[in-house]
Tab-separated table of C-alpha atoms in Angstrom:
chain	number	residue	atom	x	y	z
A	10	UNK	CA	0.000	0.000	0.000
A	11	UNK	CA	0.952	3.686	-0.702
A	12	UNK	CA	-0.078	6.656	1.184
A	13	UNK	CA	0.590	10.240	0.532
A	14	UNK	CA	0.895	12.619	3.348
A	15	UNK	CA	0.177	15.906	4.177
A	16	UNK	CA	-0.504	17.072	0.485
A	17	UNK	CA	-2.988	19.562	-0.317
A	18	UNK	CA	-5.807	17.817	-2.465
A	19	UNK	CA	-6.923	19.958	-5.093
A	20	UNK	CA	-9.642	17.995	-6.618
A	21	UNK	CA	-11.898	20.310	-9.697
A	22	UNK	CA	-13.949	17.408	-10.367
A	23	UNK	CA	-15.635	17.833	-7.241
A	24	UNK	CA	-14.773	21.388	-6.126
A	25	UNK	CA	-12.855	19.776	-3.198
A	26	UNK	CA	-9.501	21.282	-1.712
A	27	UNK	CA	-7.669	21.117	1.337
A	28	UNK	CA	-4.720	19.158	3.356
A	29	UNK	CA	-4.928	15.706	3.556
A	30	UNK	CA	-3.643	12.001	3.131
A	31	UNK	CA	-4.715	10.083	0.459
A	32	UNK	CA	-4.297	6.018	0.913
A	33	UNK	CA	-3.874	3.483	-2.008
A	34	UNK	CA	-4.377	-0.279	-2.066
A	35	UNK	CA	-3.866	-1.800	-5.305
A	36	UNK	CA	-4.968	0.424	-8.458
A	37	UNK	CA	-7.562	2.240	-6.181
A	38	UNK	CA	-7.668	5.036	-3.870
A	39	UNK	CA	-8.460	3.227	-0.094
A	40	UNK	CA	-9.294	6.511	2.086
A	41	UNK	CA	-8.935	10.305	1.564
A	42	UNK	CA	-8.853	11.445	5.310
A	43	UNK	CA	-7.173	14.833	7.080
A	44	UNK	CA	-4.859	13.038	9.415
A	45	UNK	CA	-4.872	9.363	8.224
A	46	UNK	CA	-1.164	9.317	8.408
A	47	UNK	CA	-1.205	9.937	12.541
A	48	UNK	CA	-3.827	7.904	12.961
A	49	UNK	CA	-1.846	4.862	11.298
A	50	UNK	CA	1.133	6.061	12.983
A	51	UNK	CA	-1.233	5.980	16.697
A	52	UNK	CA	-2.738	2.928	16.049
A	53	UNK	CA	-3.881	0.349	13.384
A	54	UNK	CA	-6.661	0.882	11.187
A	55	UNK	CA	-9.413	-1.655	12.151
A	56	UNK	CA	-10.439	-3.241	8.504
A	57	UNK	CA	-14.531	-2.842	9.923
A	58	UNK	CA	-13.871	1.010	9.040
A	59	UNK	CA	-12.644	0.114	5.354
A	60	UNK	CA	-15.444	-2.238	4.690
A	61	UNK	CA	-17.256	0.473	2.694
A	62	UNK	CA	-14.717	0.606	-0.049
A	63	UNK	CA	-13.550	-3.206	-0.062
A	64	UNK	CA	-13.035	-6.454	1.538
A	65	UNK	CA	-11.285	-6.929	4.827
A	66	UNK	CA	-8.488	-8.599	5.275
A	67	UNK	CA	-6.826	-10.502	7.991
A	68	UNK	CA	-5.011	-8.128	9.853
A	69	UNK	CA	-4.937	-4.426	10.348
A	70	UNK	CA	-3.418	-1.129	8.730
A	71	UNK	CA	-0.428	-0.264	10.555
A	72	UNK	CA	1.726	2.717	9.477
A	73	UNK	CA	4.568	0.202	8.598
A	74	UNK	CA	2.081	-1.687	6.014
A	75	UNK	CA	2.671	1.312	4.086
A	76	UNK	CA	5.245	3.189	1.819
A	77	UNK	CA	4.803	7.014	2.619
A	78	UNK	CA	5.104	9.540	0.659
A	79	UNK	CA	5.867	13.287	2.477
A	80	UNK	CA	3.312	15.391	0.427
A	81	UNK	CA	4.068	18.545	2.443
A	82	UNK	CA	4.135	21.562	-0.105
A	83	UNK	CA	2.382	19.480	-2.751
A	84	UNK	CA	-0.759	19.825	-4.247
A	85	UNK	CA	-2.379	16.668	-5.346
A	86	UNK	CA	-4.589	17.076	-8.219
A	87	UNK	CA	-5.607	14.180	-10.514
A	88	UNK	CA	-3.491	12.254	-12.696
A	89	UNK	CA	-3.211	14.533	-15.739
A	90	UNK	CA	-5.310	13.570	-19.134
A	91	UNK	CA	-4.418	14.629	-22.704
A	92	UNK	CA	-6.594	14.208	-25.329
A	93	UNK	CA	-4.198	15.089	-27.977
A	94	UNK	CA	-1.117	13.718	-28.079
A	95	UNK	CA	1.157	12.300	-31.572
A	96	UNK	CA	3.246	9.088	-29.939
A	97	UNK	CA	3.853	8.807	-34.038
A	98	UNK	CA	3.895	4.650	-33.563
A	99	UNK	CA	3.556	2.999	-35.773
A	100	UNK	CA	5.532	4.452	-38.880
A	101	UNK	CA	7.631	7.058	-37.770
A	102	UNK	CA	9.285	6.083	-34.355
A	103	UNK	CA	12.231	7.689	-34.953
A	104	UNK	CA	10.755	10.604	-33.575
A	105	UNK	CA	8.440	9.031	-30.639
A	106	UNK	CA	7.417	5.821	-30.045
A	107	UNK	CA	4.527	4.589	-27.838
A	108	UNK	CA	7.187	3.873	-24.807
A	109	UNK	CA	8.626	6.976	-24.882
A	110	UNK	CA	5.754	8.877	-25.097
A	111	UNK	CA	4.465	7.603	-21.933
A	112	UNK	CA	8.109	8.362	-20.767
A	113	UNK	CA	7.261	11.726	-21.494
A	114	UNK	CA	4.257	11.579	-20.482
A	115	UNK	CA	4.363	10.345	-16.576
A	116	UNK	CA	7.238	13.065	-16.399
A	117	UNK	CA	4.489	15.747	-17.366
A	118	UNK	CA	1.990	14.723	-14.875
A	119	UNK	CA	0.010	12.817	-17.021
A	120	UNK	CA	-1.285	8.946	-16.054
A	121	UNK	CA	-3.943	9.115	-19.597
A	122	UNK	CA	-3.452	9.841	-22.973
A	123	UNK	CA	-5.505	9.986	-25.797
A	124	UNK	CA	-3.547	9.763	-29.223
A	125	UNK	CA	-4.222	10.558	-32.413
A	126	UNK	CA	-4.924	8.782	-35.013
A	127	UNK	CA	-2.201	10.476	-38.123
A	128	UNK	CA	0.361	7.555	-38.041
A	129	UNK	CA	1.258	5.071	-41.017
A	130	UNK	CA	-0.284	3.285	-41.554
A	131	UNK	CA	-3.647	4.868	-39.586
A	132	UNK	CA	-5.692	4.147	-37.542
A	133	UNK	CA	-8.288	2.949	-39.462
A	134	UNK	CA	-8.383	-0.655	-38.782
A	135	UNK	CA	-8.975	-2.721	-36.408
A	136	UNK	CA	-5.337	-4.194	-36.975
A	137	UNK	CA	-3.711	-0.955	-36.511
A	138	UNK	CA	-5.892	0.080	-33.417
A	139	UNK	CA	-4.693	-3.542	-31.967
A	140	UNK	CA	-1.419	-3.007	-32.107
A	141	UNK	CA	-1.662	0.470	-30.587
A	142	UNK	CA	-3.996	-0.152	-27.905
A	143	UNK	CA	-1.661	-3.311	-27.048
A	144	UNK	CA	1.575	-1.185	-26.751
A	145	UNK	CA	-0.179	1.244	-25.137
A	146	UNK	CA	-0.942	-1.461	-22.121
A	147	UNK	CA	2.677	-2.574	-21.799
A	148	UNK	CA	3.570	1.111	-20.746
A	149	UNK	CA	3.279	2.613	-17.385
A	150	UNK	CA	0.252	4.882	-17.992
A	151	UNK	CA	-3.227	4.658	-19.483
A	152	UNK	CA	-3.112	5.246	-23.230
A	153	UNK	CA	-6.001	5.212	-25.499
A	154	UNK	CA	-6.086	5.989	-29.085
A	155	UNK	CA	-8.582	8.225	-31.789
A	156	UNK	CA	-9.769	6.098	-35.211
A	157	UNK	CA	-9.810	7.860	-38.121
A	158	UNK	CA	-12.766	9.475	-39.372
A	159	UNK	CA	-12.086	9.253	-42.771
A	160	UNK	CA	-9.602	5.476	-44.644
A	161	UNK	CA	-6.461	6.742	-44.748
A	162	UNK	CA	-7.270	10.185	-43.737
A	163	UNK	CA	-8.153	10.730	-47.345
A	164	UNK	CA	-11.114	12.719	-46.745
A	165	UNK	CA	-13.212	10.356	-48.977
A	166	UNK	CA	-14.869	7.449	-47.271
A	167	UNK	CA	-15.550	7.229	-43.690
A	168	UNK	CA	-13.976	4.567	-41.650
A	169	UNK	CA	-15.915	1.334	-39.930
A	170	UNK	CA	-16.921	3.435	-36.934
A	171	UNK	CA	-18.339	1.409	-34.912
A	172	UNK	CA	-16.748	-1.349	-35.533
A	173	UNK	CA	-13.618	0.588	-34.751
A	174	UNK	CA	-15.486	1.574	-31.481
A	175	UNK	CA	-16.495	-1.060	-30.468
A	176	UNK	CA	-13.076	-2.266	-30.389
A	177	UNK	CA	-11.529	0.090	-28.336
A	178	UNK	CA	-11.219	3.288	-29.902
A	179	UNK	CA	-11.778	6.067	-27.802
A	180	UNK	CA	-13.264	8.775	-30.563
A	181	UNK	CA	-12.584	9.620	-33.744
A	182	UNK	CA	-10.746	12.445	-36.049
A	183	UNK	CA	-8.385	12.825	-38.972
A	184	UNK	CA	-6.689	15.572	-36.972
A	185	UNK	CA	-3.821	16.516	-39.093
A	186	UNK	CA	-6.115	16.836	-42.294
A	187	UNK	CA	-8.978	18.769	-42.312
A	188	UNK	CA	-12.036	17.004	-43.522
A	189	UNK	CA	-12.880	19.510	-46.283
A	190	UNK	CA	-16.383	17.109	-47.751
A	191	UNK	CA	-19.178	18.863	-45.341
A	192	UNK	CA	-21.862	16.098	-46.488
A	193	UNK	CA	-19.218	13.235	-44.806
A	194	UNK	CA	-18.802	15.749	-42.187
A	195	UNK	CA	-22.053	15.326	-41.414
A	196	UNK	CA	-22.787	11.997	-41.728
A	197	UNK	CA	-19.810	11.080	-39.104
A	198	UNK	CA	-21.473	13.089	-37.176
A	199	UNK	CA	-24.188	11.260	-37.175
A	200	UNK	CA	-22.736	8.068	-36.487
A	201	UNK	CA	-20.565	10.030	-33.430
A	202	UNK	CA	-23.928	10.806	-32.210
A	203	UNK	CA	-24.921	7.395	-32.154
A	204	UNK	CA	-22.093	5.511	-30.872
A	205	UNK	CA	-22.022	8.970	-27.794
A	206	UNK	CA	-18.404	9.696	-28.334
A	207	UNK	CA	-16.538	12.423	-29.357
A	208	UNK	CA	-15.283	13.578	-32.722
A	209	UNK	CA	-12.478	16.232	-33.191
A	210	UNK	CA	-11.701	18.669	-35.978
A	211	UNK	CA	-8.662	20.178	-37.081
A	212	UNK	CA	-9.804	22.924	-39.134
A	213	UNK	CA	-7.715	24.720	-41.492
A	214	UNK	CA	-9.086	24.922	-45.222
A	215	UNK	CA	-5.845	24.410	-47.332
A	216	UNK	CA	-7.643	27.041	-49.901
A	217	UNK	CA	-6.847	29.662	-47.658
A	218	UNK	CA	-3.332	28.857	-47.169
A	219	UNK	CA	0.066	29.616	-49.214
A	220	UNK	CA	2.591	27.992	-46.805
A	221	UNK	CA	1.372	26.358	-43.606
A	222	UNK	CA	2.537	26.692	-39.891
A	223	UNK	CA	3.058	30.353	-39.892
A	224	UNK	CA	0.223	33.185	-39.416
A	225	UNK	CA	0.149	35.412	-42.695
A	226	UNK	CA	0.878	38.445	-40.538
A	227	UNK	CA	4.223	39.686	-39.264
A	228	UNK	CA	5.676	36.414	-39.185
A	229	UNK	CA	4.860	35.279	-42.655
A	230	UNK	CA	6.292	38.751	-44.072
A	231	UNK	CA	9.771	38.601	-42.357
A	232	UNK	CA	9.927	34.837	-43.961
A	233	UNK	CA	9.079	36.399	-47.326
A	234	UNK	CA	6.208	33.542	-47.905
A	235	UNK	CA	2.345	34.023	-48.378
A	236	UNK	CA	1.636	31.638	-44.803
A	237	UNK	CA	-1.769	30.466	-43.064
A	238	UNK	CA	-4.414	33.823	-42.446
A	239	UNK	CA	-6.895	33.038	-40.059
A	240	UNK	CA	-10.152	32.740	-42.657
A	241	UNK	CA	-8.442	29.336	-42.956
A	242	UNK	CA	-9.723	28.030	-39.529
A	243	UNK	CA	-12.644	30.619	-39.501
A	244	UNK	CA	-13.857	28.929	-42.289
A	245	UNK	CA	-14.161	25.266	-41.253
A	246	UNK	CA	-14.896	26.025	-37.737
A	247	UNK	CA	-18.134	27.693	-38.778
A	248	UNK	CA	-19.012	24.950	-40.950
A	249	UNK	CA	-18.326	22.284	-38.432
A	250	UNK	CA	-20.550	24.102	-35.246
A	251	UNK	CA	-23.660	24.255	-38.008
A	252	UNK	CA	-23.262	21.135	-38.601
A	253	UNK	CA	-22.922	19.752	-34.545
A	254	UNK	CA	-25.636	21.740	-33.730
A	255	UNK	CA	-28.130	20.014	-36.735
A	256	UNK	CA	-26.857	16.713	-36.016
A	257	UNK	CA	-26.203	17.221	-32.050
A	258	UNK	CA	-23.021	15.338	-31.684
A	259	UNK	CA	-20.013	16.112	-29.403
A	260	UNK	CA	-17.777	17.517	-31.569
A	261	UNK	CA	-14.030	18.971	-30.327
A	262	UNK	CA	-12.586	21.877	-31.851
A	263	UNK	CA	-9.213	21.606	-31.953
A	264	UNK	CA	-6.014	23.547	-31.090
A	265	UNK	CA	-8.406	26.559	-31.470
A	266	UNK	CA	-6.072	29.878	-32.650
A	267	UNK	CA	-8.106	32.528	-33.645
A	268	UNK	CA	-10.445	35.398	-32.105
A	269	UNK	CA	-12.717	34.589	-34.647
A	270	UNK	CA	-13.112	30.979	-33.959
A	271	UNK	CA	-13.247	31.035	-30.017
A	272	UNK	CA	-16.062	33.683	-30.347
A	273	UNK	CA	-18.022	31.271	-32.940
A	274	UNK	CA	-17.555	28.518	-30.263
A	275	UNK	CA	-18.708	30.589	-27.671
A	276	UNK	CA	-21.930	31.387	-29.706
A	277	UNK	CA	-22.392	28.263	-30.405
A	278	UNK	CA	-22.325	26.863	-27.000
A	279	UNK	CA	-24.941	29.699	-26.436
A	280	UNK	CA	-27.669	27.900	-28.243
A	281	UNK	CA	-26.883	24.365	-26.408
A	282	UNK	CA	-24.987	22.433	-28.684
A	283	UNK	CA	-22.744	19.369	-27.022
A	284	UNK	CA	-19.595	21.555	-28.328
A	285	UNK	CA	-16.743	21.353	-26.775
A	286	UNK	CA	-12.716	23.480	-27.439
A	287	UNK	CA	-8.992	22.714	-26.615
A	288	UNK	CA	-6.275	25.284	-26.505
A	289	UNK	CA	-2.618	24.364	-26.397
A	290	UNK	CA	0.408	25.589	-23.923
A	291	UNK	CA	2.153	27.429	-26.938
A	292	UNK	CA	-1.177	28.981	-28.193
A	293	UNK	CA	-2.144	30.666	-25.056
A	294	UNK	CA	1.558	31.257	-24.046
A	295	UNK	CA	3.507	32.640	-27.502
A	296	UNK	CA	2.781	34.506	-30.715
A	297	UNK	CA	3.816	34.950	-33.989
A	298	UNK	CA	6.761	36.795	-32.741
A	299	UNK	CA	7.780	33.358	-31.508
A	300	UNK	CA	8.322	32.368	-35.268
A	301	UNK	CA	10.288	35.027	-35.937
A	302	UNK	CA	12.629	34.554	-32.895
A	303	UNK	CA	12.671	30.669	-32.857
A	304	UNK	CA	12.109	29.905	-36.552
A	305	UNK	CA	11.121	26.392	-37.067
A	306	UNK	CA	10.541	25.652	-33.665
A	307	UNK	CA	7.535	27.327	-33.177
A	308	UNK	CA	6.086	26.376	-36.210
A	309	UNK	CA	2.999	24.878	-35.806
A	310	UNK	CA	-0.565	24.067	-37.237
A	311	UNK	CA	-3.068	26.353	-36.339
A	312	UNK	CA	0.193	28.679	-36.543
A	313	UNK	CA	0.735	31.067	-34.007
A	314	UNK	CA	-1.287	33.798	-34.498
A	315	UNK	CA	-1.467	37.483	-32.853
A	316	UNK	CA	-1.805	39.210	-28.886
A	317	UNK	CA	-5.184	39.539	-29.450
A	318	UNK	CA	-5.854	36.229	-30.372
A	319	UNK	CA	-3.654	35.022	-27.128
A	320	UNK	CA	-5.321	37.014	-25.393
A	321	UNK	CA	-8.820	35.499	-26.711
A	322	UNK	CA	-8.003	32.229	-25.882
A	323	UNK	CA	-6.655	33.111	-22.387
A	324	UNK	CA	-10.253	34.665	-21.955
A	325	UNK	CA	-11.883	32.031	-23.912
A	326	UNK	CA	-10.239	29.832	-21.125
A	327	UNK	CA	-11.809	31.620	-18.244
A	328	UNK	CA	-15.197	32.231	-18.977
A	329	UNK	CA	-15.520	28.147	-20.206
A	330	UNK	CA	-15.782	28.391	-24.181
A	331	UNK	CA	-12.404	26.513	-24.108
A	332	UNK	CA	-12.816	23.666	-22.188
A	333	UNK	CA	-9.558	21.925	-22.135
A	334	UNK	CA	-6.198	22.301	-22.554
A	335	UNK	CA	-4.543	19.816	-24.854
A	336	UNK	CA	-0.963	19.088	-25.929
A	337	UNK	CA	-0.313	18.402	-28.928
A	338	UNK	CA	2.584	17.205	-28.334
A	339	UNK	CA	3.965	16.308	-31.633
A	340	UNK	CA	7.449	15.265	-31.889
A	341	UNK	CA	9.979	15.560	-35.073
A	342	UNK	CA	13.309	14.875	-35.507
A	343	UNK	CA	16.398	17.466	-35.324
A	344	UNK	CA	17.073	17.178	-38.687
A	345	UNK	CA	13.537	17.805	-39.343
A	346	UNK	CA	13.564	21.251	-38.236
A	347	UNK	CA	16.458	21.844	-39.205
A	348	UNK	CA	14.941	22.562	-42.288
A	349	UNK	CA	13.850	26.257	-43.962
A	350	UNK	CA	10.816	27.432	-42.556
A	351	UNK	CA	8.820	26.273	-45.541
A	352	UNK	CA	10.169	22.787	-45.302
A	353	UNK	CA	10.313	21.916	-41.356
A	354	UNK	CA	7.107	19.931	-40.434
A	355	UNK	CA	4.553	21.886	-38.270
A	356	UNK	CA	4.342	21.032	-34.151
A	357	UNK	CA	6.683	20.936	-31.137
A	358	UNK	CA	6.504	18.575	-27.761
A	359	UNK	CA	4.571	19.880	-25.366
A	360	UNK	CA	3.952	16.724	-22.388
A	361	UNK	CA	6.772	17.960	-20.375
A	362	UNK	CA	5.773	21.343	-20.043
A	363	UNK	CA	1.846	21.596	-20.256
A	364	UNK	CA	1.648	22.287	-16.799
A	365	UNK	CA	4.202	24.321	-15.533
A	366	UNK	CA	3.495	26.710	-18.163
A	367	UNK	CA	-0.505	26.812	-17.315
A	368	UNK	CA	1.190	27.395	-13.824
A	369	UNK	CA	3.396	30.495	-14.851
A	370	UNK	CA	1.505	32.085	-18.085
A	371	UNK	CA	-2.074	31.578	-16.281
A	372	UNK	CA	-2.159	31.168	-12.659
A	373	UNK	CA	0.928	33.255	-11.665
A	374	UNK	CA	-0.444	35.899	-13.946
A	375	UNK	CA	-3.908	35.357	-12.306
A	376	UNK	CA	-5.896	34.579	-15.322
A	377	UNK	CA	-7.161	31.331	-14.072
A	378	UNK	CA	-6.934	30.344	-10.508
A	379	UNK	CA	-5.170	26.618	-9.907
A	380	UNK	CA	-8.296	24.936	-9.717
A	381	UNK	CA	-9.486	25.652	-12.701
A	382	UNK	CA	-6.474	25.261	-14.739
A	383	UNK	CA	-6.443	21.639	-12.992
A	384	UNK	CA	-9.941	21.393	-14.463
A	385	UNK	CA	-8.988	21.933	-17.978
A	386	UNK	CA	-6.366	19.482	-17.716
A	387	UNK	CA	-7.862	16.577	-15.605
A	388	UNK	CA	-11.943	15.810	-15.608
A	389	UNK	CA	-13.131	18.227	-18.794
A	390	UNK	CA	-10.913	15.994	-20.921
A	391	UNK	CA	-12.111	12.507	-19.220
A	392	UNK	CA	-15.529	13.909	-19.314
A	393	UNK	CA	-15.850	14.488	-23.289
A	394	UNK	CA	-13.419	11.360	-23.521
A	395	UNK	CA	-16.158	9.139	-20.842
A	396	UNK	CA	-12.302	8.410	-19.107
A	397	UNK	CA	-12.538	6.811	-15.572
A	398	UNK	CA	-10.384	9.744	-14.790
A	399	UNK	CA	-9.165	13.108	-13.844
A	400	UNK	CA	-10.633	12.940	-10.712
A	401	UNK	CA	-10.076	12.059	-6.929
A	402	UNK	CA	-11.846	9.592	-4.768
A	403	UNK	CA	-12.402	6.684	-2.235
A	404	UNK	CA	-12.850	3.628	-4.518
A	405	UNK	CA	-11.366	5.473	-7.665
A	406	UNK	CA	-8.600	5.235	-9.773
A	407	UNK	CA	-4.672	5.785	-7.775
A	408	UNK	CA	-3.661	8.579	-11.006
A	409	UNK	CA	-2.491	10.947	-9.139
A	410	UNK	CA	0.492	14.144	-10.085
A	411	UNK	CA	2.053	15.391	-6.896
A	412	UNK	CA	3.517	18.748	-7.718
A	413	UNK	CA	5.000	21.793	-5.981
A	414	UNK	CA	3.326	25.097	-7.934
A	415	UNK	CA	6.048	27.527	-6.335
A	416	UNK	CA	9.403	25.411	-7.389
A	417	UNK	CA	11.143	26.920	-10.505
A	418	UNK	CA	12.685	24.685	-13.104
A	419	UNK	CA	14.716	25.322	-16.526
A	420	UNK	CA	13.730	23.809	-19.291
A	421	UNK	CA	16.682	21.959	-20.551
A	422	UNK	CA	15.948	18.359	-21.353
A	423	UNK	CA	13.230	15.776	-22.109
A	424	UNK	CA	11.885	12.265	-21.903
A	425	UNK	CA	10.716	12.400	-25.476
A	426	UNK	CA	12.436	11.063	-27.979
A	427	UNK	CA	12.586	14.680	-29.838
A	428	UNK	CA	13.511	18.466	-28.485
A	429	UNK	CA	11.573	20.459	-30.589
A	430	UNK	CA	10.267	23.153	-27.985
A	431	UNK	CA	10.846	26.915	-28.289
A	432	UNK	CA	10.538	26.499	-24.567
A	433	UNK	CA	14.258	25.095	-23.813
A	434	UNK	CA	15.795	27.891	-21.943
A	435	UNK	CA	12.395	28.833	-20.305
A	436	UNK	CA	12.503	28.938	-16.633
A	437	UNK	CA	9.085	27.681	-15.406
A	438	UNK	CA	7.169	27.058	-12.551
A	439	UNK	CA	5.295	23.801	-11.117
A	440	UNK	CA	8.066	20.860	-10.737
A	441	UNK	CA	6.102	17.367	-10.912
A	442	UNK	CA	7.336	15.694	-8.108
A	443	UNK	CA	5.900	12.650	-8.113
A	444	UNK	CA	3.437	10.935	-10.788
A	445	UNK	CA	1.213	8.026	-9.584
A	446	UNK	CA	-0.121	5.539	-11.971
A	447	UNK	CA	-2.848	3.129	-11.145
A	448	UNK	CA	-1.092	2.850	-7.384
A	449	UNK	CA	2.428	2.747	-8.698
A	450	UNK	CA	5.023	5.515	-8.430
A	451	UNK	CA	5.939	5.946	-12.510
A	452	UNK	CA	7.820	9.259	-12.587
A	453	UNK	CA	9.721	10.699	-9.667
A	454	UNK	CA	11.643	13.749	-9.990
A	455	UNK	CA	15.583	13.693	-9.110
A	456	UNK	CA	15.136	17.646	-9.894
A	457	UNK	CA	18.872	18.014	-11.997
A	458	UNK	CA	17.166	21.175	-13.720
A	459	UNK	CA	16.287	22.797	-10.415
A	460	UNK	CA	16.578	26.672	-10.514
């Protein structure tokens, strides 16, 4: 058995904070109780007073049946959950496999992952799901994976979807492509709908766009190149809401970018549809000045856009349009982006810093207070996701991330297979301490970085 003391629980799931011990049997939090630990440590814990939760055993809970962990200064929030994460196996493991994703991963915070579905072959059979879902068991956290929406992300003919579902697959998008047929749009929709599970959208019309991964703005005119303007995303993100709120599926905007397309969601979610948003770390954090300082490594799709829309998707954040915040991490290879700008693929990692920069760019600066930014990283992901997750209780899942929000870190190496971060150099707040999956201790920090 495990037990944490003296952390401060910070559970958003619930609305629940405040100092306490939390202790684990098995896979399954056993007791969350203000002053377990002295108890234990007065006298054994007579198994009639755990009979609630499970079934007694022969002898009692003494402090020395237990390995403790000191939790003083920590908070302890929920195992962290992305839903949008590129572990790039199978096909192109040079740059991450499924191992050291989850690597990455538990060294984040995060005990669940969702991936997505843009490998190669993808994941549009039940061969390819097999193998991922298998490999994703043999690791040390919880991974699930996306289908496809569309065979071979081609946009053309929609996948087996409930077949694929019904085999394990935890959603469905083509993120990576935009789906530009709205008639297959909505008729994935409809089968979402039916099967009650989520479908996400990367939405960028290609018509729109000259050279991808940086905004046509400032950044795209000191590159000399034509880029990505926002109409790209406005576009398809106004298509896609029509079309949720006709067919009433829960749909997922994705790595959302634009002022424009946060107030559409907002709108939208106005007039009831099951619509849902993610923003990523480096959309809420950087701008297109990042492009111009780091070059290829901030070059991402949605690109980076301008303060105003950072500073829409910080509010969008706040008042609920966005309800998550999401990764996508997406790995490549030095010698990837060591490429021009209009030749390096789009995306950085982003595991190993999601929430130490939701720490310093959000809560520090007091745009969102901890609780909520634990929110948008824990149970609104599970919940779209229906994830026994991201949240804290007697008789639930052991995922647990004990961190210490004041600690300050440099960012200077990773788990992950790649280093493609603007971030390396950033000093950061919120060192993951400890990261506890399914009762097990799978990340602990040895703090070489420390400021």
């Amino acid at each position: 058995m495990l037990l944490i003391a003296n952390a401060y629980l910070m559970n958003p799931a619930a609305g629940e904070e405040g100092c306490c011990d939390i202790l684990i049997r098995g896979e399954r939090i056993l007791r969350i109780e203000q002053g377990l630990y002295e108890k234990l440590r007065a006298k054994p814990m007579q198994q009639e007073q755990l009979e609630k939760i499970s079934e007694a055993e022969e002898s009692d809970i003494t402090v020395e049946d237990v390995d403790v962990i000191d939790g003083s200064g920590l908070i302890a929030a929920p195992g962290l959950v992305d839903v949008h994460s590129h572990f790039r196996d199978p096909g192109f493991t040079y740059k991450e496999d499924i191992v050291s994703g989850a690597r990455a991963a538990a060294r984040g915070g995060y005990t669940t992952v969702v991936l997505m579905a843009n490998t190669k072959p993808a994941v549009d059979s039940a061969e390819t799901l097999s193998y991922v879902l298998k490999k994703g068991r043999e690791t040390d956290i919880h991974i699930e994976t996306c289908a496809t929406v569309t065979m071979g992300m081609q946009g053309r003919e929609l996948t087996a979807m409930e077949t694929l579902y019904e085999q394990g697959a935890a959603g469905f998008t083509d993120d990576g492509v935009p789906i530009l047929d709205a008639e297959l749009v909505r008729k994935a929709m409809k089968k979402a709908k039916k099967l009650d599970v989520p479908i996400s959208f990367h939405e960028e019309n290609p018509a729109y766009i000259q050279n991808n991964g940086v905004n046509a703005g400032a950044a795209s005119v000191h590159f000399g190149i034509g880029g990505s303007p926002r109409e790209a995303e406005i576009d398809l993100v106004g298509r896609d809401l029509e079309l949720a709120l006709e067919t009433g599926a829960c749909i997922n905007i994705q790595h959302i970018s634009s002022k424009e397309a946060v107030e559409l969601v907002r709108l939208a979610k106005r007039k009831g549809g099951d619509i849902h948003a993610e923003a990523t770390p480096h959309h809420f954090t950087l701008t297109e000045v990042a492009v111009i300082k780091y070059g290829t490594l901030a070059k991402m799709n949605p690109p980076l856009r301008e303060e105003s829309d950072r500073r829409a998707i910080i509010e969008g954040l706040r008042d609920g349009t966005i309800d998550m915040i999401a990764t996508d991490h997406a790995p490549h290879s030095r010698e990837e982006k060591e490429k021009s700008i209009t030749e390096a693929p789009s995306g950085i990692i982003g595991l190993e810093t999601a929430l130490a920069l939701g720490i310093t760019e959000l809560v520090d600066k007091g745009e969102l207070t901890m609780m909520s930014l634990l929110g948008k990283l824990t149970c609104n992901p599970a919940g779209i996701y229906h994830l026994d997750a991201g949240y804290l209780a007697e008789g639930g899942p052991a995922d647990i991330v004990l961190f210490d929000p004041k600690e300050e870190f440099a960012v200077k190496d990773f788990s992950s297979k790649s280093v493609n971060s603007p971030f390396t150099g950033w000093k950061l707040k919120g060192v993951v301490k400890y990261t506890i999956c399914g009762g097990k201790v799978v990340y602990q920090s040895r703090m070489e970085n420390a400021v």
